[in-house]
Coordinates of C-alpha atoms in Angstrom, one line a residue:
X1 CA 124.8 -9.3 54.7
X2 CA 121.8 -8.0 56.9
X3 CA 121.5 -4.1 56.7
X4 CA 121.9 -2.2 60.2
X5 CA 118.1 -1.4 60.5
X6 CA 117.6 -5.0 60.4
X7 CA 119.8 -5.9 62.9
X8 CA 118.8 -3.0 65.0
X9 CA 115.6 -2.9 66.0
X10 CA 115.7 0.4 67.2
X11 CA 116.1 2.0 63.6
X12 CA 113.1 1.8 61.8
X13 CA 112.7 0.2 58.1
X14 CA 110.9 1.5 55.6
X15 CA 108.2 -1.1 55.5
X16 CA 107.8 -0.5 59.4
X17 CA 104.7 1.1 60.8
X18 CA 104.8 3.8 63.0
X19 CA 102.0 4.8 65.5
X20 CA 100.9 7.9 66.7
X21 CA 102.8 7.6 70.2
X22 CA 106.0 6.9 68.3
X23 CA 105.6 10.0 65.9
X24 CA 104.7 12.0 69.0
X25 CA 108.0 11.1 70.5
X26 CA 110.1 11.7 67.4
X27 CA 108.2 14.9 66.3
X28 CA 109.1 16.5 70.2
X29 CA 112.7 15.4 69.7
X30 CA 112.7 17.1 66.3
X31 CA 111.3 20.1 67.9
X32 CA 114.2 20.2 70.1
X33 CA 112.9 18.8 73.5
X34 CA 115.7 17.4 75.4
X35 CA 113.4 16.7 78.3
X36 CA 109.8 16.0 79.2
X37 CA 107.7 16.2 82.8
X38 CA 104.7 14.3 83.4
X39 CA 102.4 11.6 84.7
X40 CA 101.7 8.8 82.4
X41 CA 98.6 6.8 82.5
X42 CA 96.0 6.5 79.8
X43 CA 96.4 6.8 76.8
X44 CA 100.0 8.2 76.9
X45 CA 102.4 5.7 78.8
X46 CA 103.4 5.0 75.1
X47 CA 104.0 8.6 74.4
X48 CA 106.5 8.7 77.0
X49 CA 108.4 5.3 76.5
X50 CA 108.4 6.3 72.7
X51 CA 109.7 9.7 73.3
X52 CA 112.7 8.2 75.9
X53 CA 113.3 6.0 72.5
X54 CA 113.7 9.3 70.3
X55 CA 116.1 10.8 72.8
X56 CA 114.1 12.3 75.2
X57 CA 114.5 12.4 78.6
X58 CA 111.3 11.8 80.8
X59 CA 111.3 12.9 84.2
X60 CA 108.1 11.0 86.0
X61 CA 106.4 12.7 89.0
X62 CA 103.9 12.1 91.3
X63 CA 101.7 14.6 90.5
X64 CA 100.7 16.9 87.4
X65 CA 100.6 19.7 89.3
X66 CA 104.3 19.7 90.2
X67 CA 105.3 18.3 87.2
X68 CA 103.3 20.9 85.4
X69 CA 105.3 23.6 87.7
X70 CA 108.8 22.0 86.8
X71 CA 108.0 22.4 83.1
X72 CA 107.0 26.2 83.4
X73 CA 110.6 26.8 85.1
X74 CA 112.4 24.6 82.9
X75 CA 111.3 27.2 80.1
X76 CA 112.1 30.1 82.1
X77 CA 115.7 28.5 82.7
X78 CA 116.6 27.2 79.4
X79 CA 114.4 29.6 77.3
X80 CA 113.2 26.7 75.5
X81 CA 109.6 25.1 76.2
X82 CA 109.0 23.0 79.1
X83 CA 107.1 20.1 78.2
X84 CA 104.2 18.7 80.7
X85 CA 102.7 15.2 79.6
X86 CA 99.3 14.4 81.6
X87 CA 96.7 12.0 81.0
X88 CA 93.1 12.5 80.2
X89 CA 90.5 14.6 82.1
X90 CA 91.7 14.8 85.7
X91 CA 95.0 14.9 84.6
X92 CA 94.9 17.8 82.2
X93 CA 92.8 19.4 84.9
X94 CA 95.7 19.5 87.2
X95 CA 98.0 20.5 84.5
X96 CA 96.1 23.5 84.4
X97 CA 98.0 24.6 87.6
X98 CA 101.6 24.6 85.7
X99 CA 99.9 25.8 82.3
X100 CA 98.6 28.8 83.9
X101 CA 101.7 29.5 85.9
X102 CA 103.4 29.8 82.5
X103 CA 100.8 31.9 81.5
X104 CA 101.1 34.7 84.1
X105 CA 104.9 34.8 84.5
X106 CA 105.3 34.6 80.5
X107 CA 107.4 31.4 80.1
X108 CA 107.1 29.0 77.3
X109 CA 105.7 26.0 77.9
X110 CA 103.8 23.4 76.0
X111 CA 101.4 20.9 77.3
X112 CA 100.2 17.6 75.5
X113 CA 97.6 15.5 77.0
X114 CA 95.6 12.5 75.7
X115 CA 92.1 12.5 75.7
X116 CA 89.4 10.1 74.9
X117 CA 88.4 8.5 71.3
X118 CA 87.0 11.2 69.4
X119 CA 84.2 8.9 68.4
X120 CA 83.1 8.3 71.9
X121 CA 83.5 12.1 72.8
X122 CA 80.0 13.4 74.3
X123 CA 79.2 9.9 75.4
X124 CA 80.6 9.8 78.7
X125 CA 83.7 8.0 77.8
X126 CA 86.6 7.2 80.3
X127 CA 88.0 10.9 81.7
X128 CA 86.1 12.8 78.8
X129 CA 86.6 16.4 79.0
X130 CA 86.6 19.1 76.0
X131 CA 90.2 19.9 77.1
X132 CA 90.6 22.6 74.3
X133 CA 87.8 24.7 76.1
X134 CA 89.4 23.7 79.6
X135 CA 92.9 25.1 78.4
X136 CA 91.9 28.1 76.2
X137 CA 91.9 31.1 78.9
X138 CA 96.0 30.1 80.2
X139 CA 97.4 29.7 76.6
X140 CA 98.9 31.1 73.2
X141 CA 97.4 28.7 71.3
X142 CA 95.5 24.9 71.7
X143 CA 95.7 22.6 69.0
X144 CA 94.1 18.9 68.8
X145 CA 95.1 16.5 66.5
X146 CA 92.4 14.4 64.6
X147 CA 94.7 12.5 62.7
X148 CA 98.0 11.1 62.8
X149 CA 99.8 12.9 59.9
X150 CA 99.0 16.3 62.1
X151 CA 101.0 15.5 64.8
X152 CA 104.3 16.4 63.5
X153 CA 103.1 19.8 62.1
X154 CA 101.1 20.7 65.2
X155 CA 104.3 19.8 67.5
X156 CA 106.6 22.2 65.9
X157 CA 103.5 25.1 65.7
X158 CA 103.4 24.6 69.7
X159 CA 107.0 25.2 70.3
X160 CA 107.4 28.0 67.7
X161 CA 104.2 29.6 69.2
X162 CA 105.5 28.9 73.1
X163 CA 108.4 31.3 72.2
X164 CA 107.3 33.6 69.9
X165 CA 107.1 37.6 70.8
X166 CA 105.9 37.4 74.4
X167 CA 106.4 33.9 76.0
X168 CA 103.8 31.5 77.0
X169 CA 102.1 28.2 77.2
X170 CA 100.7 26.3 74.4
X171 CA 98.5 23.1 74.3
X172 CA 98.2 20.0 72.1
X173 CA 95.6 17.2 72.3
X174 CA 96.3 13.8 71.4
X175 CA 92.9 11.5 71.1
X176 CA 93.2 7.9 72.2
X177 CA 92.5 6.9 68.6
X178 CA 94.9 9.3 66.9
X179 CA 98.1 7.6 68.8
X180 CA 96.9 4.3 67.9
X181 CA 96.7 4.9 64.2
X182 CA 99.7 3.8 61.9
X183 CA 101.3 5.2 59.3
X184 CA 104.2 3.7 57.3
X185 CA 108.1 4.8 58.3
X186 CA 108.4 6.4 54.8
X187 CA 105.5 8.6 55.5
X188 CA 106.3 9.1 59.4
X189 CA 109.7 10.2 57.7
X190 CA 108.3 12.9 55.2
X191 CA 106.0 14.5 57.7
X192 CA 108.7 15.1 60.0
X193 CA 110.8 16.6 57.4
X194 CA 108.1 18.8 56.5
X195 CA 107.3 20.0 59.7
X196 CA 111.0 20.9 60.7
X197 CA 111.0 23.8 58.8
X198 CA 108.2 25.9 60.4
X199 CA 107.8 29.7 59.3
X200 CA 109.9 31.9 61.7
X201 CA 108.3 34.4 63.7
X202 CA 108.0 38.1 62.7
X203 CA 110.6 40.0 64.9
X204 CA 109.2 43.5 64.7
X205 CA 111.7 46.2 63.9
X206 CA 112.4 48.4 67.3
X207 CA 111.5 52.2 66.7
X208 CA 114.8 54.0 66.6
X209 CA 113.0 57.6 67.5
X210 CA 111.6 55.8 70.5
X211 CA 115.1 55.0 71.6
X212 CA 116.3 58.6 71.2
X213 CA 113.5 59.3 73.4
X214 CA 114.3 57.3 75.9
X215 CA 117.8 58.3 75.9
X216 CA 117.1 61.6 76.0
X217 CA 114.6 61.6 78.7
X218 CA 117.7 59.5 80.8
X219 CA 120.2 61.7 80.2
X220 CA 118.4 64.6 81.4
X221 CA 116.8 63.2 84.5
X222 CA 117.9 64.4 88.2
X223 CA 116.5 61.3 89.9
X224 CA 116.8 58.4 87.1
X225 CA 116.3 54.5 88.1
X226 CA 116.5 51.4 86.0
X227 CA 114.0 48.2 87.2
X228 CA 114.6 45.1 85.5
X229 CA 112.3 41.8 86.3
X230 CA 112.9 38.5 85.4
X231 CA 111.8 39.4 81.8
X232 CA 115.1 41.0 81.3
X233 CA 116.7 37.6 82.9
X234 CA 114.6 35.4 80.3
X235 CA 116.4 37.4 78.0
X236 CA 120.0 37.2 78.9
X237 CA 120.3 40.9 79.1
X238 CA 122.5 40.8 81.9
X239 CA 125.6 42.0 79.7
X240 CA 123.3 44.7 78.5
X241 CA 122.1 45.7 82.1
X242 CA 125.4 45.7 83.5
X243 CA 127.1 47.7 80.8
X244 CA 124.3 50.4 81.0
X245 CA 124.5 50.6 84.8
X246 CA 128.1 50.9 84.7
X247 CA 128.4 53.6 81.9
X248 CA 125.6 55.8 83.2
X249 CA 126.2 55.3 86.7
X250 CA 122.1 54.7 87.5
X251 CA 121.3 53.2 90.5
X252 CA 118.9 50.2 89.8
X253 CA 116.1 47.9 91.5
X254 CA 115.7 44.5 90.6
X255 CA 112.2 42.7 91.0
X256 CA 112.6 39.4 93.1
X257 CA 113.4 37.1 90.5
X258 CA 115.2 39.8 88.7
X259 CA 117.8 39.4 91.2
X260 CA 121.4 38.3 90.2
X261 CA 121.3 40.0 87.0
X262 CA 123.7 42.0 88.7
X263 CA 125.1 41.1 92.0
X264 CA 122.9 42.4 95.3
X265 CA 126.0 43.5 96.4
X266 CA 126.8 46.1 93.6
X267 CA 127.6 49.5 95.1
X268 CA 124.4 50.9 92.9
X269 CA 121.9 48.4 94.1
X270 CA 118.9 50.0 95.4
X271 CA 117.1 47.1 96.8
X272 CA 117.5 48.4 100.3
X273 CA 116.7 51.4 99.4
X274 CA 113.6 50.5 97.9
X275 CA 111.3 53.2 98.8
X276 CA 113.4 56.1 98.4
X277 CA 114.5 55.2 95.0
X278 CA 110.9 54.2 93.9
X279 CA 109.3 57.4 95.6
X280 CA 111.5 60.1 94.7
X281 CA 112.8 59.0 91.3
X282 CA 111.7 61.1 88.2
X283 CA 112.7 59.1 85.2
X284 CA 112.0 55.1 85.6
X285 CA 113.6 52.8 83.1
X286 CA 111.7 49.6 83.7
X287 CA 113.1 46.6 81.6
X288 CA 111.4 43.3 81.5
X289 CA 109.1 43.7 84.4
X290 CA 105.4 44.7 84.5
X291 CA 103.8 47.7 86.2
X292 CA 101.9 45.4 88.2
X293 CA 101.0 44.4 92.2
X294 CA 104.9 43.7 92.7
X295 CA 105.8 47.5 91.4
X296 CA 102.7 49.3 93.3
X297 CA 100.8 49.6 89.5
X298 CA 103.2 52.5 89.2
X299 CA 101.0 54.9 90.8
X300 CA 101.1 57.3 93.7
X301 CA 101.7 57.1 96.7
X302 CA 104.2 54.6 96.6
X303 CA 105.8 56.1 92.8
X304 CA 106.0 60.2 92.8
X305 CA 102.8 61.7 91.1
X306 CA 105.2 63.2 88.5
X307 CA 107.5 59.8 87.9
X308 CA 108.3 59.4 84.0
X309 CA 108.0 55.8 82.9
X310 CA 110.1 54.3 79.9
X311 CA 108.7 50.8 79.4
X312 CA 110.9 48.3 77.6
X313 CA 108.4 44.9 76.9
X314 CA 108.1 42.4 74.4
X315 CA 104.5 42.7 74.3
X316 CA 103.0 45.8 72.6
X317 CA 99.7 45.1 74.4
X318 CA 101.4 45.6 77.8
X319 CA 103.0 48.7 76.9
X320 CA 99.6 50.1 75.4
X321 CA 98.1 48.9 78.9
X322 CA 100.3 50.8 81.0
X323 CA 100.8 54.2 78.9
X324 CA 104.1 55.0 79.8
X325 CA 106.0 58.1 78.6
X326 CA 107.8 56.1 76.1
X327 CA 107.4 52.7 75.4
X328 CA 109.9 50.4 73.6
X329 CA 108.4 47.1 72.1
X330 CA 111.0 44.6 71.8
X331 CA 113.4 41.7 73.3
X332 CA 114.8 43.3 76.4
X333 CA 118.6 42.5 75.3
X334 CA 118.3 44.0 72.1
X335 CA 116.5 46.8 73.3
X336 CA 119.0 47.7 76.0
X337 CA 121.9 47.3 73.3
X338 CA 120.6 50.1 71.4
X339 CA 120.1 52.1 74.2
X340 CA 123.9 51.2 75.0
X341 CA 124.7 52.1 71.7
X342 CA 123.1 55.3 71.4
X343 CA 124.9 56.4 75.1
X344 CA 127.9 55.7 73.7
X345 CA 127.9 58.1 70.9
X346 CA 127.5 60.7 73.6
X347 CA 128.2 59.1 76.9
X348 CA 127.7 60.5 80.2
X349 CA 127.7 59.1 83.9
X350 CA 126.3 60.3 87.3
X351 CA 129.4 59.6 89.2
X352 CA 129.6 58.5 93.0
X353 CA 129.0 62.3 94.2
X354 CA 125.9 62.8 92.2
X355 CA 123.2 63.8 95.3
X356 CA 120.9 61.1 93.8
X357 CA 123.4 58.5 93.9
X358 CA 124.4 59.5 97.3
X359 CA 121.2 59.8 98.6
X360 CA 120.3 56.0 97.5
X361 CA 123.7 54.7 98.7
X362 CA 123.4 56.5 102.0
X363 CA 119.6 54.9 102.7
X364 CA 120.8 51.6 101.5
X365 CA 123.9 51.5 104.0
X366 CA 121.7 52.9 106.6
X367 CA 119.0 50.0 106.0
X368 CA 121.9 47.4 105.9
X369 CA 123.6 48.5 108.7
X370 CA 119.9 47.7 110.7
X371 CA 119.6 44.4 109.1
X372 CA 122.8 43.4 110.0
X373 CA 122.6 44.6 113.7
X374 CA 119.5 42.0 113.9
X375 CA 121.4 39.3 112.0
X376 CA 123.8 39.6 114.4
X377 CA 121.8 38.7 116.9
X378 CA 121.8 34.4 117.6
X379 CA 118.1 34.0 118.7
X380 CA 117.3 30.1 119.7
X381 CA 114.4 29.0 119.5
X382 CA 115.4 30.3 116.4
X383 CA 113.4 33.3 114.7
X384 CA 113.6 33.7 110.4
X385 CA 116.5 36.0 110.8
X386 CA 119.0 33.6 112.7
X387 CA 119.0 30.5 110.7
X388 CA 118.3 32.8 107.5
X389 CA 122.1 34.5 108.1
X390 CA 123.3 30.8 108.4
X391 CA 122.1 29.8 105.4
X392 CA 123.1 33.2 103.3
X393 CA 126.9 32.2 104.6
X394 CA 126.8 28.9 103.8
X395 CA 125.2 29.6 99.8
X396 CA 127.5 32.5 99.6
X397 CA 130.5 29.8 100.4
X398 CA 129.7 27.5 97.6
X399 CA 131.0 30.7 94.8
X400 CA 130.4 30.0 91.3
X401 CA 128.4 28.5 89.7
X402 CA 126.1 29.9 92.4
X403 CA 123.3 27.6 93.9
X404 CA 119.9 28.3 92.3
X405 CA 117.7 29.1 95.1
X406 CA 114.3 28.0 95.1
X407 CA 112.2 30.3 97.4
X408 CA 108.3 30.0 98.9
X409 CA 106.2 30.5 101.7
X410 CA 104.6 33.7 103.2
X411 CA 107.3 34.8 106.1
X412 CA 110.2 32.3 104.6
X413 CA 110.0 34.1 101.3
X414 CA 109.8 37.4 102.4
X415 CA 112.6 37.3 104.8
X416 CA 114.7 35.3 102.4
X417 CA 114.0 37.8 99.8
X418 CA 115.6 40.5 102.3
X419 CA 118.7 38.8 103.4
X420 CA 119.7 35.7 100.6
X421 CA 122.1 37.2 98.3
X422 CA 122.0 36.3 94.6
X423 CA 125.0 36.9 92.2
X424 CA 124.3 35.7 89.5
X425 CA 121.3 35.6 87.2
X426 CA 118.5 33.2 86.8
X427 CA 119.7 31.5 90.2
X428 CA 116.3 32.4 92.0
X429 CA 113.0 30.9 91.8
X430 CA 110.2 31.9 93.8
X431 CA 106.3 32.2 93.7
X432 CA 106.5 34.9 91.2
X433 CA 103.7 37.2 89.3
X434 CA 101.1 35.1 90.7
X435 CA 102.3 34.5 94.2
X436 CA 101.7 30.5 93.3
X437 CA 102.4 28.2 96.5
X438 CA 103.1 24.4 95.7
X439 CA 105.9 25.4 93.0
X440 CA 108.7 24.5 95.2
X441 CA 109.9 20.9 94.6
X442 CA 108.9 21.1 90.9
X443 CA 111.3 23.8 90.8
X444 CA 113.7 22.2 92.5
X445 CA 113.6 19.7 89.9
X446 CA 113.4 21.7 86.8
X447 CA 116.7 23.4 88.1
X448 CA 118.1 20.5 88.9
X449 CA 117.5 19.1 85.3
X450 CA 118.2 22.4 83.5
X451 CA 121.4 23.3 85.4
X452 CA 123.1 20.1 86.3
X453 CA 126.3 21.3 87.4
X454 CA 124.4 23.7 90.2
X455 CA 123.5 22.7 93.8
X456 CA 119.9 23.8 94.2
X457 CA 118.4 24.8 97.6
X458 CA 115.0 25.5 98.3
X459 CA 114.3 27.4 101.6
X460 CA 110.4 26.8 101.9
X461 CA 108.0 27.2 104.8
X462 CA 106.4 24.0 106.2
X463 CA 103.0 24.9 104.4
X464 CA 104.7 25.6 101.0
X465 CA 106.6 22.1 101.7
X466 CA 103.3 20.4 101.8
X467 CA 101.8 20.9 98.6
X468 CA 104.9 19.2 96.8
X469 CA 106.6 17.0 99.7
X470 CA 105.9 13.5 98.0
X471 CA 108.2 14.9 95.4
X472 CA 111.1 14.0 97.4
X473 CA 110.6 10.6 96.1
X474 CA 111.6 11.8 92.4
X475 CA 114.8 13.8 94.0
X476 CA 115.8 10.7 94.9
X477 CA 115.0 8.2 92.1
X478 CA 116.8 10.7 89.8
X479 CA 119.8 11.5 92.7
X480 CA 119.2 15.1 91.8
X481 CA 121.3 17.5 94.0
X482 CA 118.8 19.3 95.8
X483 CA 118.7 20.3 99.5
X484 CA 115.5 21.4 101.0
X485 CA 115.3 23.4 104.3
X486 CA 111.7 23.4 105.7
X487 CA 111.2 26.3 108.3
X488 CA 108.9 24.1 110.4
X489 CA 106.7 26.5 112.5
X490 CA 103.8 24.3 113.0
X491 CA 101.6 25.7 110.6
X492 CA 100.6 28.2 107.9
X493 CA 102.3 31.6 109.1
X494 CA 103.0 29.7 112.3
X495 CA 100.3 27.2 114.6
X496 CA 97.6 28.9 116.6
X497 CA 97.6 32.5 116.3
X498 CA 93.8 33.1 117.7
X499 CA 92.5 35.5 120.3
X500 CA 90.6 33.9 123.0
X501 CA 87.8 35.8 121.7
X502 CA 88.1 33.6 118.2
X503 CA 88.3 30.8 119.9
X504 CA 84.3 29.6 120.0
X505 CA 81.4 27.9 118.5
X506 CA 80.5 24.1 118.2
X507 CA 84.2 23.4 116.7
X508 CA 86.1 25.3 119.1
X509 CA 88.1 22.3 120.0
X510 CA 89.4 21.7 116.5
X511 CA 92.8 22.6 115.5
X512 CA 93.1 26.0 114.5
X513 CA 92.9 26.3 110.3
X514 CA 96.5 27.4 110.4
X515 CA 97.9 24.9 112.5
X516 CA 99.8 21.6 111.4
X517 CA 100.8 18.5 113.7
X518 CA 103.5 20.2 116.2
X519 CA 106.9 19.2 115.7
X520 CA 106.4 17.4 112.3
X521 CA 109.5 15.4 111.4
X522 CA 109.7 16.2 108.0
X523 CA 113.0 15.2 107.3
X524 CA 112.0 11.2 107.7
X525 CA 110.1 11.5 104.5
X526 CA 113.2 12.3 102.7
X527 CA 115.0 9.1 104.7
X528 CA 111.8 6.9 103.6
X529 CA 113.3 6.9 100.3
X530 CA 116.5 6.9 100.8
X531 CA 117.8 10.5 100.9
X532 CA 119.3 12.2 104.0
X533 CA 116.8 13.5 106.9
X534 CA 118.3 16.4 109.4
X535 CA 116.4 18.1 112.1
X536 CA 118.2 20.9 113.4
X537 CA 117.2 23.6 116.3
X538 CA 120.4 25.1 117.0
X539 CA 123.1 27.2 115.3
X540 CA 125.8 24.9 115.1
X541 CA 123.2 21.9 114.1
X542 CA 122.2 23.7 111.0
X543 CA 125.7 24.8 110.1
X544 CA 126.8 21.1 110.2
X545 CA 123.5 20.0 108.3
X546 CA 124.1 22.6 105.7
X547 CA 127.9 21.9 105.2
X548 CA 127.3 18.1 104.9
X549 CA 124.4 17.9 102.6
X550 CA 126.0 21.0 100.3
X551 CA 129.1 19.0 100.3
X552 CA 127.5 15.5 99.4
X553 CA 125.0 17.3 96.6
X554 CA 122.9 14.5 97.0
X555 CA 118.8 14.4 97.7
X556 CA 118.3 16.1 101.4
X557 CA 115.7 17.5 103.6
X558 CA 116.8 19.7 106.4
X559 CA 114.0 20.1 109.1
X560 CA 114.6 23.5 110.7
X561 CA 112.0 24.0 113.8
X562 CA 111.6 27.8 114.5
X563 CA 109.7 29.9 117.0
X564 CA 106.0 29.1 115.9
X565 CA 105.4 32.6 116.8
X566 CA 107.7 34.1 114.8
X567 CA 106.6 35.9 111.7
X568 CA 103.3 37.4 110.8
X569 CA 100.2 36.3 109.2
X570 CA 100.3 36.6 105.3
X571 CA 104.0 38.3 105.7
X572 CA 104.2 41.4 103.9
X573 CA 100.6 40.9 102.7
X574 CA 98.6 41.4 105.8
X575 CA 96.6 44.0 104.2
X576 CA 95.2 41.6 101.7
X577 CA 94.2 39.1 104.6

């Protein structure tokens, strides 16, 4: 009787030969990769097909930039490295967008690129590039396989390194000649087995004396504040954050992607009183957030001259850079668990009548009332606020699991951050630490793949949408539950905003640098591939489109036409333009 291996060609026999592409696919599966994003071509097409055969789902994109953004966001959402596969040379360069995005946002990612034959490097080979040198500024580790036998070990090393300590990107270079090399099935199995048990990274002990100092500082503060960011979200610290806030009664301020660790509607949320909170607090516990431009560098005049910072960060280097009053190196959840344990032994709580809590609460309520008054006005032609309120209500009506919101654009993202409500962790993806435009469709696809039970809703400016608009075909091909809402105001910031004095020179009759084609029919792009498109310009049309598309949970684009003069140039960063 024939063995199963002899009758089933997908099961390798001991005498079978395994090439580099097949070994790479199996190594990815062995390292825990369940998904891979990318664009195939010379010399990596077989890597994708062999990985699929090994159980890795391959999501094929039109553009390596979008695929890279997807891989970076997937790493954030899952806590496992997102994998990007690219061709050599220009494909690798295109992939740097996603790799650098993972580096800046500190998300785990592994980028794998094919490269030219080693023997032909330096001769001007097809798509030749020193890819190791190209990626080095943006990775924790760059590795090159010089023979087939190295592939399993390099894959395991890259995956482990991407997640160790402060997460980030790693790179693996697979030359074409290595992918064509072969070994026996026996040797392949042995190499995979040997690589399967990498040495786990050392996790540094958290300094308990520093935890004691931090708790003492918080306990004796007159106006304490906790700030948490996407690092806390990545660490799955929502339970520890909730326990800390509700035990101590301390107001909290999330960074944009930290929103949802606690609901935006929580009574201790200080988002609507942000200027007061950061300007007057005397002790700030900052968890999983960096004191960069998003937090005004922790410096006056936005922050008090005398504020004492307690920084919780996985990176010792980050704490050494910022020089806080107290620095706690460690995973956000682990550190907060220790802080909570210390507080439990001698509990304290500010209480609702505490002057600081009352001040934050009053300011937040006053600002919410002012915003609600603006949102109550039904403005047509649409400004940003009227449709944003309708979108907010439609998203909130979905309940739990809450949809994942993807937001990019200048005014669209800024207004959305103030209006749209996050109630669950890791349900907001935006331009992030680097302010990256073009992430939208890649993030949408990553979110739909990582969280298949959630609806994904993108709220984008027409400029942001344009970076990756062709990936709507990818949404349709994989039938992903993604609804893309495009705020169409005819350009970057909104059409032609030049003064008469600025319209001069030999090319004055050209469209403005900020202008797009007026009335662009973005919804028809989705329809071209078999998805659903809507053009809306009134509240009733928008409500109907949202109701129908959210219920269908199928790929859709809502072309939301707004006043081209709504909003402001550069959004809230006008001073930098």
